Short mmCIF file of C-alpha atoms in Angstrom, two decimals:
data_model
loop_
_atom_site.label_atom_id
_atom_site.label_comp_id
_atom_site.label_asym_id
_atom_site.label_seq_id
_atom_site.Cartn_x
_atom_site.Cartn_y
_atom_site.Cartn_z
CA MET A 1 190.25 100.62 86.80
CA SER A 2 191.86 99.92 83.46
CA GLY A 3 189.94 100.61 80.28
CA LYS A 4 188.63 98.01 77.88
CA LYS A 5 189.23 98.48 74.16
CA SER A 6 186.39 97.83 71.74
CA ALA A 7 186.20 98.17 68.00
CA VAL A 8 183.49 99.56 65.74
CA GLY A 9 184.26 99.19 62.06
CA ASN A 10 187.83 100.39 61.52
CA PHE A 11 187.83 102.45 64.69
CA SER A 12 188.81 101.41 68.18
CA TYR A 13 187.99 103.21 71.39
CA GLU A 14 188.55 102.66 75.08
CA ILE A 15 185.66 102.19 77.50
CA SER A 16 186.54 103.35 80.98
CA PHE A 17 184.51 103.10 84.17
CA HIS A 18 185.49 106.68 84.85
CA SER A 19 183.70 107.86 81.69
CA PHE A 20 180.41 106.57 83.11
CA ALA A 21 180.96 107.77 86.69
CA PRO A 22 179.65 111.34 86.20
CA VAL A 23 176.49 110.08 84.50
CA MET A 24 175.92 107.51 87.23
CA GLN A 25 176.43 110.12 89.94
CA GLU A 26 174.00 112.50 88.24
CA THR A 27 171.34 109.77 88.10
CA VAL A 28 171.88 108.87 91.75
CA THR A 29 171.56 112.51 92.80
CA ARG A 30 168.42 113.07 90.71
CA ASP A 31 166.82 109.97 92.20
CA ARG A 32 167.82 111.01 95.72
CA ILE A 33 166.20 114.42 95.28
CA LYS A 34 163.09 112.83 93.78
CA LYS A 35 162.82 110.33 96.64
CA ALA A 36 163.05 113.09 99.26
CA ALA A 37 160.44 115.14 97.42
CA HIS A 38 158.14 112.12 97.20
CA ASP A 39 158.35 111.45 100.94
CA LEU A 40 157.69 115.06 101.94
CA VAL A 41 154.88 115.57 99.43
CA MET A 42 153.10 112.39 100.44
CA ARG A 43 153.32 113.35 104.11
CA TYR A 44 152.55 117.07 104.04
CA GLY A 45 150.94 117.73 100.66
CA ILE A 46 152.40 119.61 97.71
CA ARG A 47 151.66 123.22 98.61
CA SER A 48 152.96 122.92 102.17
CA VAL A 49 156.50 122.01 101.15
CA SER A 50 158.96 124.23 99.32
CA MET A 51 162.28 123.83 97.56
CA ASP A 52 163.84 125.06 100.82
CA ASP A 53 162.22 122.13 102.62
CA PHE A 54 163.56 119.69 100.05
CA ALA A 55 167.05 121.18 100.35
CA SER A 56 166.96 121.09 104.15
CA ASN A 57 165.76 117.48 104.18
CA LEU A 58 168.53 116.46 101.79
CA GLY A 59 171.26 118.49 103.42
CA MET A 60 172.10 120.21 100.14
CA SER A 61 171.64 123.69 98.72
CA LYS A 62 168.71 124.79 96.58
CA LYS A 63 171.25 125.69 93.92
CA THR A 64 172.24 122.04 93.69
CA ILE A 65 168.62 120.93 93.36
CA TYR A 66 168.06 123.47 90.57
CA GLN A 67 170.91 121.88 88.65
CA TYR A 68 168.73 118.78 88.30
CA TYR A 69 165.19 120.19 88.36
CA LYS A 70 164.49 123.65 86.96
CA ASP A 71 161.64 124.33 89.40
CA LYS A 72 159.23 122.75 91.86
CA ASP A 73 156.74 121.96 89.10
CA GLU A 74 159.27 119.82 87.26
CA LEU A 75 160.19 118.01 90.47
CA VAL A 76 156.55 117.33 91.34
CA ASP A 77 155.99 116.08 87.79
CA ALA A 78 158.89 113.64 88.21
CA VAL A 79 157.40 112.39 91.50
CA ILE A 80 153.93 111.88 90.00
CA SER A 81 155.37 110.16 86.92
CA ASP A 82 157.24 107.73 89.15
CA ILE A 83 154.08 106.98 91.15
CA ILE A 84 152.14 106.30 87.95
CA ASN A 85 154.84 104.01 86.54
CA ARG A 86 155.09 102.13 89.81
CA ASN A 87 151.31 101.74 89.89
CA LYS A 88 151.38 100.20 86.42
CA GLU A 89 154.02 97.69 87.50
CA ILE A 90 151.98 96.71 90.56
CA CYS A 91 148.80 96.28 88.50
CA VAL A 92 150.61 93.88 86.17
CA CYS A 93 152.10 92.00 89.13
CA ASP A 94 148.71 91.72 90.88
CA ARG A 95 147.15 90.34 87.71
CA GLN A 96 149.90 87.75 87.27
CA GLU A 97 150.10 86.62 90.90
CA SER A 98 146.38 86.54 91.68
CA ARG A 99 144.46 83.29 91.86
CA ASP A 100 141.24 84.85 90.57
CA ALA A 101 139.61 88.22 89.85
CA ILE A 102 138.56 88.81 93.46
CA HIS A 103 142.02 87.91 94.77
CA GLU A 104 143.46 90.44 92.29
CA LEU A 105 141.41 93.19 93.94
CA PHE A 106 142.44 92.11 97.43
CA LEU A 107 146.09 92.30 96.34
CA ALA A 108 145.39 95.81 95.03
CA LEU A 109 143.73 96.65 98.35
CA ASP A 110 146.82 95.54 100.28
CA MET A 111 149.03 97.70 98.08
CA MET A 112 146.78 100.75 98.43
CA SER A 113 146.63 100.29 102.21
CA VAL A 114 150.40 100.67 102.40
CA VAL A 115 150.34 103.76 100.18
CA MET A 116 147.45 105.49 101.91
CA GLU A 117 148.78 104.97 105.42
CA SER A 118 151.37 107.66 104.70
CA LEU A 119 149.43 109.72 102.15
CA ASN A 120 148.03 113.14 102.99
CA PRO A 121 144.57 113.48 101.37
CA VAL A 122 145.34 117.08 100.42
CA VAL A 123 147.86 115.90 97.80
CA MET A 124 145.18 115.44 95.15
CA PHE A 125 143.63 118.86 95.81
CA ASP A 126 147.04 120.55 95.72
CA MET A 127 147.94 118.83 92.48
CA GLN A 128 144.66 119.83 90.84
CA LYS A 129 144.92 123.48 91.92
CA TYR A 130 148.64 124.22 91.77
CA HIS A 131 150.04 121.66 89.31
CA PRO A 132 147.30 121.16 86.68
CA ALA A 133 149.63 119.50 84.16
CA CYS A 134 150.51 116.82 86.72
CA PHE A 135 146.87 116.40 87.61
CA GLY A 136 146.04 115.99 83.94
CA LYS A 137 148.66 113.26 83.70
CA PHE A 138 147.10 111.49 86.69
CA LEU A 139 143.59 111.77 85.19
CA LYS A 140 144.84 110.30 81.92
CA HIS A 141 146.31 107.38 83.86
CA LYS A 142 143.04 106.89 85.74
CA ASP A 143 140.72 107.28 82.78
CA GLU A 144 142.74 105.13 80.38
CA TYR A 145 145.12 102.71 82.06
CA LEU A 146 143.27 102.07 85.33
CA TYR A 147 139.94 101.98 83.51
CA ASN A 148 141.26 99.20 81.28
CA VAL A 149 142.68 97.30 84.29
CA VAL A 150 139.30 97.42 86.02
CA LYS A 151 137.47 96.49 82.83
CA GLN A 152 139.70 93.46 82.28
CA ASN A 153 139.17 92.42 85.90
CA LEU A 154 135.40 92.55 85.38
CA ILE A 155 135.68 90.44 82.23
CA ARG A 156 137.92 88.01 84.09
CA GLY A 157 135.52 87.75 87.03
CA ILE A 158 132.60 87.01 84.74
CA SER A 159 134.57 84.33 82.88
CA GLU A 160 135.55 82.75 86.22
CA ASP A 161 131.89 82.65 87.29
CA LEU A 162 132.52 85.01 90.21
CA TYR A 163 130.86 88.19 88.94
CA ARG A 164 127.30 88.69 87.76
CA THR A 165 126.80 88.07 84.06
CA ASP A 166 124.34 90.95 83.70
CA LEU A 167 126.90 93.63 84.58
CA ASN A 168 127.36 96.66 82.36
CA VAL A 169 131.15 96.28 82.24
CA GLU A 170 131.94 99.72 80.82
CA LEU A 171 129.68 101.51 83.31
CA MET A 172 130.98 99.61 86.35
CA ALA A 173 134.60 100.11 85.27
CA ARG A 174 134.02 103.85 85.00
CA PHE A 175 132.22 103.90 88.34
CA ARG A 176 135.10 102.11 90.02
CA VAL A 177 137.93 104.31 88.73
CA ASP A 178 136.00 107.50 89.49
CA SER A 179 135.24 106.29 93.03
CA ILE A 180 138.99 106.17 93.70
CA LEU A 181 138.94 109.96 94.01
CA ILE A 182 136.02 110.15 96.45
CA PRO A 183 138.13 109.91 99.66
CA PHE A 184 140.34 112.75 98.39
CA ASN A 185 137.48 115.26 98.26
CA PRO A 186 138.16 118.05 100.79
CA GLY A 187 136.50 117.25 104.09
CA PHE A 188 135.34 113.77 103.07
CA THR A 189 137.33 111.77 105.62
CA GLN A 190 136.49 114.30 108.34
CA ASN A 191 132.78 114.10 107.57
CA VAL A 192 132.70 110.30 107.59
CA LYS A 193 135.14 110.20 110.52
CA MET A 194 137.55 107.65 109.08
CA GLY A 195 141.03 107.64 107.61
CA LEU A 196 141.91 107.57 103.93
CA ASP A 197 142.93 103.92 104.02
CA GLU A 198 139.75 102.80 105.78
CA ALA A 199 137.53 104.84 103.44
CA HIS A 200 139.18 103.37 100.36
CA LYS A 201 138.81 99.85 101.74
CA GLU A 202 135.10 100.32 102.48
CA LEU A 203 134.44 101.70 99.00
CA LEU A 204 136.25 98.79 97.34
CA ILE A 205 134.41 96.17 99.40
CA HIS A 206 131.10 97.91 98.64
CA TYR A 207 131.98 97.79 94.93
CA LEU A 208 132.90 94.10 95.16
CA TYR A 209 129.70 93.06 96.88
CA GLY A 210 127.75 94.84 94.18
CA ILE A 211 129.30 92.90 91.28
CA VAL A 212 129.67 89.34 92.60
CA ASN A 213 127.34 86.37 92.32
CA PRO A 214 126.76 83.98 95.29
CA LYS A 215 129.98 82.09 94.51
CA GLY A 216 131.94 85.33 94.47
CA TYR A 217 130.24 86.48 97.67
CA LYS A 218 131.62 83.46 99.54
CA LEU A 219 135.07 84.12 98.13
CA ILE A 220 135.02 87.72 99.36
CA GLN A 221 134.25 86.48 102.86
CA LYS A 222 137.07 83.95 102.62
CA TYR A 223 139.64 86.56 101.57
CA GLN A 224 138.40 89.05 104.15
CA LYS A 225 138.81 86.46 106.90
CA GLN A 226 142.32 85.63 105.70
CA ARG A 227 143.19 89.32 105.63
CA ASN A 228 141.77 89.94 109.11
CA ASP A 229 143.50 86.88 110.55
CA LYS A 230 146.80 88.04 109.08
CA ALA A 231 146.32 91.51 110.59
CA LYS A 232 145.69 89.91 113.99
CA GLY A 233 148.79 87.75 113.64
CA LYS A 234 146.94 84.44 113.52
#
C-alpha cells in the first residue's frame, strides 16, 4: 500500500499502513491472550489455571505470552479491568434503554444471568486470596460505581412512584451492592442447593419486593411474567 504524505509546519512525513501494522498486531495478540485467560478463569477459577494452561489453550509458547504480560498477576488484572469496564458500559446502556427503574433492574438481571451461567463461584475467593490488588479494584468498583448506580436507581424509582417514599436510599443502596457478593461465599450455593445464577436472581427479586410500593409490585409481576414467557418460548 502506498504511503500518504502529510505536512506539519515546515516538515512533511509519509504515513504508511506498514508503520502501524506491528502496533496493530501487538494489540490483537494482547487481546487474544486476554480473551483466552478470561474464558479459562471464568470457567475454572483463577488458582486452577496456570500460564501453561493459557499457552496450551492459545497454541503459543509461554515465552510469547510473557512478551505481553510479565506474569499471571498482570494478566488477571487485565481480565478484571476489562470486566469492570464492560460492566460500566452495560450499566449505562441499561439505564438508557430501560422504560422505568424496575425495568432497569430486570435488564441488569438478564445481563447477570448470561455472565453467571459460565462463572465459577470460586473466582471471587481466588481473587481475594491470591490477587488482592485485583480484588481491591473490584471492591472499589462495587463500593463506588455500583453503589452510585443502585442509589440513582432508587432515586429514579421513587420519582416514578414505583418505590416506597420512606426508603433509606443510602442504606438500601449499600445493602444491595454488598448482597451481590453473598452467592460467592464458599459453600453458599451448595448449602442452599441452587446455582449462582438462580441465587443471584432470588436475591435481586427479594430486594425488589422490599423496596416497591403497590404500583411497583404489579410491575414486578408483569416483568417476571414477560421474562418467564420469553424463557418458555411463548
